Short mmCIF file of C-alpha atoms and ligand atoms in Angstrom, two decimals:
data_model
loop_
_atom_site.label_atom_id
_atom_site.label_comp_id
_atom_site.label_asym_id
_atom_site.label_seq_id
_atom_site.Cartn_x
_atom_site.Cartn_y
_atom_site.Cartn_z
CA MET A 1 -2.44 -25.54 19.54
CA PRO A 2 -3.33 -23.99 22.60
CA ALA A 3 -2.92 -19.96 21.98
CA GLN A 4 -0.72 -20.12 25.42
CA GLU A 5 1.92 -21.91 24.04
CA PHE A 6 2.34 -19.47 21.71
CA VAL A 7 5.29 -16.82 21.68
CA SER A 8 4.06 -13.59 21.81
CA PRO A 9 5.07 -11.68 18.52
CA ASP A 10 6.78 -8.81 20.88
CA SER A 11 9.44 -11.61 21.88
CA ILE A 12 9.99 -13.01 18.31
CA ARG A 13 10.46 -9.09 17.31
CA ALA A 14 12.88 -8.85 19.94
CA GLN A 15 14.98 -11.99 19.07
CA PHE A 16 14.95 -11.22 15.25
CA SER A 17 16.38 -7.57 16.28
CA ALA A 18 18.82 -8.96 18.03
CA ALA A 19 19.92 -11.66 15.48
CA MET A 20 19.85 -9.14 12.64
CA SER A 21 22.31 -7.06 14.82
CA THR A 22 24.48 -10.26 15.21
CA MET A 23 24.40 -10.78 11.41
CA TYR A 24 25.20 -7.08 10.77
CA LYS A 25 27.96 -7.33 12.88
CA LEU A 26 29.81 -9.90 11.10
CA GLU A 27 28.85 -8.96 8.05
CA VAL A 28 29.69 -4.85 8.81
CA PRO A 29 31.97 -4.70 11.52
CA LEU A 30 32.15 -0.94 11.70
CA TYR A 31 28.79 -1.22 12.80
CA GLY A 32 30.09 -2.79 15.69
CA THR A 33 32.32 0.36 16.35
CA LEU A 34 29.47 1.99 15.96
CA LEU A 35 27.39 0.48 18.75
CA GLU A 36 30.74 1.27 21.09
CA LEU A 37 30.85 4.57 20.53
CA VAL A 38 26.76 4.83 20.79
CA GLY A 39 27.06 3.26 23.83
CA GLU A 40 29.90 5.51 25.63
CA ILE A 41 28.48 8.29 24.80
CA ASN A 42 24.66 7.38 25.85
CA GLN A 43 26.25 6.57 29.14
CA GLY A 44 28.53 10.43 28.78
CA VAL A 45 25.27 11.62 28.92
CA MET A 46 23.31 9.99 31.33
CA ASP A 47 25.88 10.58 33.83
CA GLN A 48 26.01 14.14 32.84
CA TYR A 49 22.51 14.79 33.04
CA PRO A 50 20.65 12.90 35.91
CA ALA A 51 17.58 14.72 34.09
CA ILE A 52 17.72 13.35 31.06
CA ALA A 53 18.49 9.62 32.87
CA GLU A 54 15.52 10.45 35.18
CA THR A 55 13.43 11.00 31.97
CA LEU A 56 14.46 7.66 30.24
CA HIS A 57 13.54 5.38 33.92
CA ARG A 58 10.29 7.36 34.31
CA THR A 59 8.83 6.39 30.76
CA GLY A 60 10.57 2.96 30.45
CA GLU A 61 12.87 3.55 27.57
CA ILE A 62 15.99 2.97 29.23
CA GLN A 63 15.22 -0.69 28.81
CA ARG A 64 14.82 -0.13 25.67
CA LEU A 65 17.21 2.28 24.46
CA ASP A 66 20.47 -0.31 24.37
CA GLN A 67 18.12 -2.62 22.00
CA GLU A 68 16.80 -0.15 20.28
CA ARG A 69 17.30 0.17 16.11
CA HIS A 70 16.14 0.69 12.79
CA GLY A 71 16.81 -1.24 9.53
CA ALA A 72 16.20 -0.23 5.49
CA ILE A 73 15.27 -3.13 2.83
CA ARG A 74 14.05 -2.55 -0.97
CA VAL A 75 11.90 -5.11 -2.17
CA GLY A 76 11.70 -4.84 -6.11
CA THR A 77 7.79 -6.46 -6.83
CA ALA A 78 4.61 -5.65 -5.29
CA ALA A 79 4.55 -9.90 -4.73
CA GLU A 80 7.90 -9.64 -2.42
CA LEU A 81 6.19 -6.11 -0.64
CA ALA A 82 3.38 -8.26 -0.09
CA THR A 83 4.74 -11.26 1.50
CA ILE A 84 7.31 -8.84 3.78
CA GLY A 85 4.11 -7.44 5.32
CA ARG A 86 2.87 -10.81 6.04
CA LEU A 87 6.61 -12.21 7.42
CA PHE A 88 6.59 -8.50 9.66
CA ALA A 89 3.58 -9.61 10.78
CA VAL A 90 4.75 -12.31 12.21
CA MET A 91 6.75 -10.08 14.79
CA GLY A 92 3.73 -7.98 15.43
CA MET A 93 4.71 -5.70 12.91
CA GLN A 94 2.62 -3.02 11.04
CA PRO A 95 3.11 -0.62 7.74
CA VAL A 96 2.99 2.67 9.91
CA GLY A 97 2.97 5.60 6.91
CA TYR A 98 3.98 6.17 3.68
CA TYR A 99 6.68 8.18 2.39
CA ASP A 100 7.16 9.27 -1.65
CA LEU A 101 11.32 9.47 -2.66
CA THR A 102 10.64 10.33 -5.87
CA PRO A 103 11.17 14.33 -5.28
CA ALA A 104 14.61 13.30 -4.52
CA GLY A 105 15.39 11.84 -7.43
CA VAL A 106 15.14 7.88 -5.90
CA PRO A 107 12.72 5.87 -8.07
CA VAL A 108 10.89 4.22 -4.76
CA HIS A 109 7.98 4.52 -2.18
CA SER A 110 7.88 3.05 1.50
CA THR A 111 6.36 2.80 4.57
CA ALA A 112 7.71 1.15 7.99
CA PHE A 113 7.23 -2.09 9.55
CA ARG A 114 6.88 -1.27 13.33
CA ALA A 115 5.16 -2.89 16.07
CA ILE A 116 2.18 0.16 17.21
CA HIS A 117 0.97 -0.41 21.05
CA GLU A 118 3.23 1.44 23.51
CA GLN A 119 3.62 -1.62 25.41
CA ALA A 120 4.38 -4.07 22.30
CA LEU A 121 7.34 -0.62 21.27
CA GLN A 122 8.75 -1.07 24.72
CA VAL A 123 9.55 -5.21 24.73
CA SER A 124 10.98 -4.33 21.11
CA PRO A 125 10.55 -0.73 18.71
CA PHE A 126 12.60 -2.48 16.07
CA ARG A 127 11.43 -1.09 12.80
CA VAL A 128 12.34 -1.46 8.96
CA PHE A 129 12.06 0.98 6.59
CA THR A 130 10.79 -0.77 3.71
CA SER A 131 10.77 0.81 0.27
CA LEU A 132 9.50 -0.58 -3.23
CA LEU A 133 10.91 -0.08 -6.53
CA ARG A 134 8.86 1.60 -9.18
CA LEU A 135 9.90 0.12 -12.12
CA GLU A 136 7.02 2.32 -14.07
CA LEU A 137 9.64 5.21 -13.47
CA ILE A 138 12.43 3.82 -15.87
CA ASP A 139 11.87 5.48 -19.04
CA ASN A 140 13.80 2.95 -20.76
CA PRO A 141 11.56 0.05 -22.14
CA ALA A 142 14.01 -2.71 -23.02
CA LEU A 143 15.51 -1.65 -19.35
CA ARG A 144 12.44 -2.23 -17.70
CA GLU A 145 11.74 -5.47 -18.73
CA LEU A 146 15.04 -6.59 -18.37
CA ALA A 147 14.61 -5.49 -14.67
CA ARG A 148 11.52 -7.27 -14.94
CA THR A 149 12.76 -10.66 -16.13
CA ILE A 150 15.42 -10.58 -13.57
CA LEU A 151 13.02 -9.61 -11.13
CA ALA A 152 10.47 -12.36 -11.84
CA LYS A 153 12.65 -15.08 -11.70
CA ARG A 154 13.86 -14.47 -7.56
CA GLN A 155 12.05 -16.62 -4.61
CA ILE A 156 13.79 -14.09 -1.26
CA PHE A 157 12.10 -15.86 1.04
CA THR A 158 13.00 -19.56 1.95
CA PRO A 159 10.52 -22.59 1.80
CA ARG A 160 10.92 -23.01 5.33
CA ALA A 161 9.95 -19.66 5.79
CA MET A 162 7.02 -19.41 3.65
CA GLN A 163 5.48 -22.48 5.05
CA LEU A 164 5.99 -20.91 8.95
CA ILE A 165 4.13 -17.96 7.94
CA GLU A 166 0.99 -19.51 6.78
CA GLN A 167 1.55 -21.42 10.00
CA CYS A 168 1.20 -18.34 12.12
CA GLU A 169 -1.40 -17.10 9.86
CA GLN A 170 -3.79 -20.26 10.02
CA GLN A 171 -3.23 -21.16 13.78
CA GLY A 172 -2.62 -17.68 15.36
CA GLY A 173 1.10 -18.05 16.40
CA LEU A 174 4.33 -19.97 16.78
CA ASN A 175 5.37 -22.21 19.55
CA GLU A 176 9.00 -21.74 21.21
CA ARG A 177 10.68 -24.20 18.99
CA ASP A 178 9.00 -22.34 15.49
CA ALA A 179 9.66 -19.24 16.30
CA ALA A 180 13.34 -19.64 16.83
CA ASP A 181 12.94 -21.77 12.96
CA PHE A 182 11.07 -18.46 12.12
CA VAL A 183 14.39 -16.16 13.32
CA GLU A 184 16.55 -17.94 11.71
CA GLN A 185 14.65 -18.58 8.41
CA ALA A 186 13.17 -14.78 8.00
CA LEU A 187 17.16 -14.10 8.66
CA GLU A 188 18.12 -15.59 5.16
CA THR A 189 15.78 -13.19 3.27
CA PHE A 190 18.60 -10.17 4.70
CA ARG A 191 21.03 -11.02 4.32
CA TRP A 192 23.77 -10.12 2.02
CA HIS A 193 25.19 -11.99 -1.27
CA GLY A 194 28.26 -11.62 -2.76
CA GLN A 195 27.39 -13.21 -5.95
CA ALA A 196 24.87 -11.11 -8.19
CA THR A 197 22.39 -12.48 -10.57
CA VAL A 198 23.02 -10.98 -13.02
CA THR A 199 26.03 -10.30 -15.91
CA ARG A 200 28.52 -8.07 -15.89
CA ASP A 201 26.75 -6.25 -18.26
CA GLU A 202 23.33 -6.17 -17.05
CA TYR A 203 24.56 -4.55 -14.07
CA ARG A 204 26.32 -1.95 -15.85
CA GLN A 205 23.22 -1.13 -17.67
CA LEU A 206 21.03 -0.82 -13.91
CA HIS A 207 23.74 0.62 -12.66
CA ASP A 208 23.64 3.41 -15.53
CA GLN A 209 19.96 3.88 -14.32
CA HIS A 210 20.33 4.68 -11.03
CA ARG A 211 22.51 3.02 -8.56
CA LEU A 212 19.46 1.88 -6.56
CA ILE A 213 17.83 0.03 -9.85
CA ALA A 214 21.32 -2.47 -9.49
CA ASP A 215 21.07 -3.12 -5.90
CA VAL A 216 17.30 -4.20 -5.78
CA VAL A 217 17.19 -6.02 -9.33
CA ALA A 218 20.86 -7.49 -9.32
CA PHE A 219 21.06 -10.14 -6.22
CA LYS A 220 19.25 -12.69 -4.87
CA GLY A 221 17.38 -10.43 -2.12
CA PRO A 222 16.64 -7.39 -0.31
CA HIS A 223 19.88 -7.52 2.06
CA ILE A 224 19.33 -5.06 5.07
CA ASN A 225 21.67 -2.08 4.17
CA HIS A 226 21.70 -0.02 6.80
CA LEU A 227 20.94 -1.10 10.68
CA THR A 228 20.57 2.20 12.98
CA PRO A 229 21.48 2.31 16.60
CA ARG A 230 20.00 5.12 18.37
CA THR A 231 21.88 7.87 20.49
CA LEU A 232 21.14 10.24 23.15
CA ASP A 233 23.55 12.99 21.49
CA ILE A 234 23.80 13.19 17.78
CA ASP A 235 26.06 16.10 17.56
CA ALA A 236 28.64 13.81 20.27
CA ILE A 237 28.39 10.91 17.63
CA GLN A 238 29.13 13.40 14.36
CA ALA A 239 31.84 15.06 16.40
CA SER A 240 33.89 11.55 17.11
CA MET A 241 32.84 9.66 14.16
CA PRO A 242 36.50 10.51 12.26
CA ALA A 243 38.34 9.80 14.85
CA LYS A 244 37.24 6.18 15.35
CA GLY A 245 37.61 5.88 11.06
CA ILE A 246 34.28 7.08 10.51
CA PRO A 247 33.56 9.54 8.29
CA PRO A 248 30.22 10.88 8.22
CA LYS A 249 28.12 12.76 5.81
CA ALA A 250 28.33 16.63 5.46
CA VAL A 251 25.18 17.70 8.03
CA ILE A 252 22.21 15.91 10.34
CA GLU A 253 19.16 15.63 8.87
CA GLY A 254 16.48 16.46 10.55
CA PRO A 255 15.51 19.58 13.10
CA PRO A 256 18.56 21.68 14.80
CA PRO A 257 19.75 20.69 18.47
CA ARG A 258 17.46 21.75 21.21
CA LYS A 259 17.47 21.19 24.74
CA ASN A 260 14.13 19.23 24.08
CA PRO A 261 14.74 17.36 20.79
CA ILE A 262 11.52 16.88 18.44
CA LEU A 263 11.10 13.77 15.82
CA LEU A 264 14.37 12.67 14.62
CA ARG A 265 18.00 13.57 13.77
CA GLN A 266 19.79 11.24 11.90
CA THR A 267 23.98 10.84 10.09
CA SER A 268 25.27 8.88 8.21
CA PHE A 269 28.40 7.60 6.42
CA LYS A 270 28.99 6.16 3.04
CA ALA A 271 28.56 2.77 1.37
CA LEU A 272 31.48 0.28 2.04
CA GLN A 273 32.79 -1.10 -1.44
CA GLU A 274 31.86 -5.10 -1.63
CA LYS A 275 33.31 -7.73 -3.30
CA VAL A 276 30.91 -9.80 -5.77
CA ALA A 277 31.01 -12.05 -8.53
CA PHE A 278 28.66 -11.36 -11.83
CA THR A 279 26.98 -14.54 -13.34
CA ASP A 280 29.78 -14.44 -16.36
CA GLN A 281 32.39 -13.39 -14.28
CA ARG A 282 36.07 -15.40 -14.69
CA ASN A 283 38.06 -15.97 -11.46
CA ASP A 284 40.65 -12.80 -12.37
CA ALA A 285 37.70 -10.43 -13.11
CA ASP A 286 36.46 -9.23 -9.30
CA GLY A 287 33.63 -6.77 -9.57
CA SER A 288 32.21 -4.54 -6.58
CA HIS A 289 29.20 -2.47 -6.09
CA THR A 290 28.40 -0.11 -2.92
CA ALA A 291 25.07 0.18 -1.37
CA ARG A 292 25.33 -1.07 2.27
CA PHE A 293 26.29 2.05 5.13
CA GLY A 294 25.89 3.15 8.65
CA GLU A 295 23.52 5.36 10.48
CA ILE A 296 22.74 6.88 13.99
CA GLU A 297 19.93 8.93 15.11
CA GLN A 298 18.45 10.79 17.77
CA ARG A 299 14.90 10.42 18.18
CA GLY A 300 13.02 13.33 20.29
CA ALA A 301 9.01 14.54 20.69
CA ALA A 302 6.21 12.66 18.28
CA LEU A 303 4.73 16.17 16.71
CA THR A 304 0.83 16.78 15.99
CA ALA A 305 -0.33 17.62 12.81
CA LYS A 306 0.25 21.68 13.76
CA GLY A 307 4.15 20.64 15.08
CA ARG A 308 4.38 18.91 11.95
CA ALA A 309 3.19 21.65 9.83
CA LEU A 310 5.13 24.18 11.82
CA TYR A 311 8.40 21.49 11.33
CA ASP A 312 7.67 21.43 7.51
CA GLN A 313 7.87 25.11 7.47
CA LEU A 314 10.66 25.75 9.05
CA LEU A 315 12.56 23.36 7.42
CA ASN A 316 11.42 24.57 3.87
CA GLU A 317 12.50 28.00 5.00
CA ALA A 318 15.93 27.03 6.45
CA ARG A 319 16.46 25.13 2.88
CA ASP A 320 14.97 28.12 0.56
CA ALA A 321 17.42 30.26 2.51
CA LEU A 322 20.20 28.25 1.84
CA GLY A 323 19.58 28.12 -1.94
CA GLY A 324 20.91 24.74 -3.02
CA VAL A 325 20.94 20.96 -1.27
CA PRO A 326 22.77 20.94 1.98
CA ALA A 327 26.68 19.41 1.75
CA GLU A 328 30.19 19.40 2.64
CA ALA A 329 30.59 23.53 1.40
CA ASN A 330 27.84 25.07 2.57
CA ALA A 331 27.19 22.54 6.41
CA THR A 332 27.66 25.53 8.47
CA ARG A 333 25.50 28.05 6.67
CA TYR A 334 22.79 25.42 6.80
CA MET A 335 23.10 24.81 10.31
CA ALA A 336 23.07 28.37 11.47
CA LEU A 337 20.25 29.02 9.26
CA LEU A 338 18.03 25.81 10.74
CA ALA A 339 19.04 27.03 14.02
CA GLU A 340 17.64 30.31 13.28
CA ARG A 341 14.34 29.44 11.99
CA PHE A 342 13.55 26.79 14.93
CA GLU A 343 13.67 29.78 17.04
CA ALA A 344 9.91 29.88 15.86
CA PHE A 345 9.82 26.18 16.99
CA PRO A 346 9.36 26.46 21.16
CA ASP A 347 11.86 24.43 22.99
CA ASP A 348 9.66 24.02 26.29
CA LEU A 349 7.61 20.59 27.13
CA ALA A 350 5.30 22.61 28.55
CA GLN A 351 4.59 24.97 25.81
CA MET A 352 4.93 22.38 23.33
CA ARG A 353 2.24 21.28 25.08
CA GLU A 354 0.19 24.13 25.66
CA GLN A 355 0.06 24.81 21.52
CA GLY A 356 -0.94 21.82 20.91
CA LEU A 357 2.28 20.75 18.77
CA ALA A 358 3.29 17.31 20.55
CA TYR A 359 2.17 14.43 21.49
CA PHE A 360 2.61 13.37 25.62
CA ARG A 361 2.66 10.37 28.24
CA TYR A 362 1.29 11.78 31.04
CA PHE A 363 1.80 10.27 35.07
CA ALA A 364 -0.02 10.82 38.57
CA THR A 365 2.42 12.18 40.63
CA ASP A 366 2.76 10.92 44.60
CA LYS A 367 1.15 13.89 45.32
CA GLY A 368 -1.85 13.27 43.48
CA LEU A 369 -1.63 10.07 44.75
CA ALA A 370 -1.98 11.05 48.34
CA ALA A 371 -5.11 13.70 47.14
CA ARG A 372 -7.12 10.77 45.75
CA GLY A 373 -10.57 11.32 47.67
CA ASP A 374 -9.78 15.34 48.76
CA GLU A 375 -12.78 16.69 47.32
CA THR A 376 -10.88 20.08 47.05
CA ARG A 377 -8.73 19.20 44.62
CA PRO A 378 -8.16 20.18 41.19
CA ALA A 379 -9.99 18.14 38.43
CA SER A 380 -9.06 19.13 34.97
CA LEU A 381 -5.93 18.35 32.86
CA PRO A 382 -4.10 21.85 33.21
CA ALA A 383 -5.19 22.74 37.28
CA LEU A 384 -4.03 19.06 38.02
CA ILE A 385 -0.34 19.98 36.77
CA GLU A 386 -0.57 23.30 38.03
CA ALA A 387 -1.05 21.65 41.11
CA GLY A 388 1.20 19.11 40.84
CA HIS A 389 -0.33 16.19 40.61
CA VAL A 390 0.10 15.10 37.14
CA ARG A 391 3.26 15.02 35.23
CA PHE A 392 3.95 14.19 31.48
CA GLU A 393 6.89 13.69 29.12
CA ALA A 394 6.79 13.82 25.55
CA LEU A 395 5.99 10.61 23.34
CA VAL A 396 9.13 8.91 21.31
CA TYR A 397 8.80 9.86 17.72
CA GLU A 398 8.91 6.46 16.29
CA ASP A 399 8.52 7.31 12.32
CA PHE A 400 10.46 8.62 9.85
CA LEU A 401 10.80 12.07 8.00
CA PRO A 402 10.44 12.02 4.03
CA VAL A 403 13.52 14.72 3.63
CA SER A 404 15.81 13.19 5.67
CA ALA A 405 15.31 9.59 4.01
CA ALA A 406 15.87 11.68 1.21
CA GLY A 407 18.82 13.13 2.49
CA ILE A 408 20.70 9.64 3.54
CA PHE A 409 19.99 8.27 0.11
CA GLN A 410 21.41 10.32 -1.84
CA SER A 411 24.27 10.62 0.55
CA ASN A 412 24.70 7.33 -0.36
CA LEU A 413 23.94 6.65 -4.01
CA GLY A 414 26.31 9.51 -4.63
CA ASP A 415 25.96 12.99 -5.21
CA ASP A 416 24.78 12.15 -8.75
CA ALA A 417 21.46 10.77 -8.35
CA GLN A 418 19.42 12.97 -10.46
CA SER A 419 16.24 14.47 -9.70
CA HIS A 420 14.06 13.84 -13.00
CA TYR A 421 11.50 11.71 -11.42
CA GLY A 422 9.79 14.66 -10.76
CA ASN A 423 6.86 14.16 -7.98
CA ASN A 424 4.82 10.95 -8.23
CA ALA A 425 3.43 9.98 -5.00
CA ASN A 426 1.04 6.91 -5.22
CA GLN A 427 0.00 5.67 -1.85
CA ALA A 428 -3.00 3.80 -3.41
CA ALA A 429 -0.83 2.19 -5.67
CA PHE A 430 1.60 1.52 -2.52
CA GLN A 431 -1.39 -0.33 -0.46
CA GLN A 432 -2.30 -2.23 -3.53
CA ALA A 433 1.12 -3.76 -3.77
CA LEU A 434 1.20 -3.90 -0.06
CA GLY A 435 -2.20 -5.69 0.07
CA ARG A 436 -3.48 -3.42 2.70
CA PRO A 437 -3.41 0.24 3.93
CA VAL A 438 -1.01 1.61 5.55
CA LEU A 439 -1.38 3.10 9.17
CA ASP A 440 -1.90 6.92 10.22
CA GLU A 441 1.41 7.12 12.80
CA LEU A 442 -0.33 10.52 14.12
CA ALA A 443 -3.45 8.60 14.96
CA LEU A 444 -1.20 5.79 16.99
CA TYR A 445 -0.20 8.43 18.63
CA ALA A 446 -3.18 10.00 19.72
CA GLU A 447 -4.13 6.52 20.93
CA THR A 448 -1.14 6.15 23.01
CA GLN A 449 -1.74 9.72 24.45
CA ARG A 450 -5.00 8.91 25.10
CA ARG A 451 -4.26 5.76 26.80
CA SER A 452 -2.17 6.97 29.14
CA LEU A 453 -4.55 9.75 30.40
CA GLN A 454 -6.91 7.37 31.21
CA ILE A 455 -4.57 5.28 33.25
CA CYS A 456 -3.70 8.37 34.87
CA ALA A 457 -7.02 9.52 35.79
CA ALA A 458 -7.84 5.83 36.86
CA ALA A 459 -4.93 6.08 39.12
CA LEU A 460 -6.53 9.85 40.55
CA GLY A 461 -9.83 8.48 40.82
CA LEU A 462 -10.92 10.62 38.40
CA PRO A 463 -13.88 10.12 35.75
CA ASP A 464 -11.55 11.59 32.80
CA LEU A 465 -9.02 14.00 31.29
CA ALA A 466 -8.96 14.15 27.64
C1 OOG G 1 16.92 4.07 3.10
C2 OOG G 1 17.07 5.14 3.05
C3 OOG G 1 15.82 5.91 4.48
C4 OOG G 1 16.22 6.13 6.90
O1 OOG G 1 16.49 6.18 7.77
O2 OOG G 1 15.64 7.65 7.19
C5 OOG G 1 16.13 5.56 6.09
C6 OOG G 1 17.06 3.35 2.48
O3 OOG G 1 18.11 3.52 1.89
O4 OOG G 1 16.94 2.21 2.03
O5 OOG G 1 16.97 5.04 6.44
NI1 NI G 2 17.59 4.74 8.75
#
């Protein structure tokens, strides 16, 4: 089949992201309410702050904002993880980053599947935070065996999805009809199934070990457990949620509010109680399971290693000063401590750039373009910026934050989640299960920044700006 008949992976991803959102709206109607709220607040921000709207237009982010979302799933075995990686690859999504959640008492490690090139991200920034259950951390050998046996029996991909994945790998793409078929088939893996694969008693044993273990092991597949839209003002969202009948978690994860947002701020609302049927269930005995929830996020600048180290340091200081886990009772104090510590993080893009704290995208201005061929114009990047020939915007952070992810997991698994798994980072084992290394997110941001400098230099008729 000639390559020109293939649909671009970016377009398959955009279709899949839209199909997932439609499915999730039907499964969790509150997600639809949340989308409406986010739409209203985003519009309000753009009306009130024309500068923000202008920046979004300049970077092109305005086009992706409405359809921007991430999801999360949890798989049970190495084989499931490896195959999910192949499924995401059909949609141009690569594993980026490694997250160890064991310090938070959650027996999983994770990666984020997402597009990696700025042009692909522009078409669809859809990402999926994907966690692998770590059965080896279950300390009860009988239960570990039970979980392993149950997981070994399930097949979370439809036969047709498997066929299309293989076809795509062999031929290098999918045509329009196969791509549409693939989206429909792939969606099946993420669908909620009220029918459990275990007896009530097995469910209870798994659940007593850890609620997350029951969520991964007791069902036919890795149901999508949340889908998160992107807002331009998460504080406004947090404040308006209760009036819409959506009670948010106590604190917003991530950095404090800033004029120039950095990284990622997230809030969520509690898991829903869903009816489930166990394999030995009599009609009169309804079971229930809570796993799925809603989440909203605000994204800001991608930080360099130096910026990230400063972020981690200030976050740790605020948490140490709090002397406990942020919760309902100490939420106000935590937010105050966070604001206080983060005074040490410059809230000014020019300073962040000069100090090498964030990654940027560069644009030639009209003034710069008009000065092409003028031999007296400046040639170094700082001088061109100073002279108004080049301007810059921060690159958006496309990834996740382990401490925030832990807070999101915990608030939805109940505060009784125990932290007895210690510190068990094992990226090598994760990559072995996945069957390939995960990509380094900082290298990806650096490449995007470098490409933007090259484009900018070419537009100005200069040899290089890097
Ligand atoms: C994933 C929790 C982490 C985020 O946005 O940090 C997450 C999960 O609960 O499976 O989604
Ligand atoms: Ni999330």
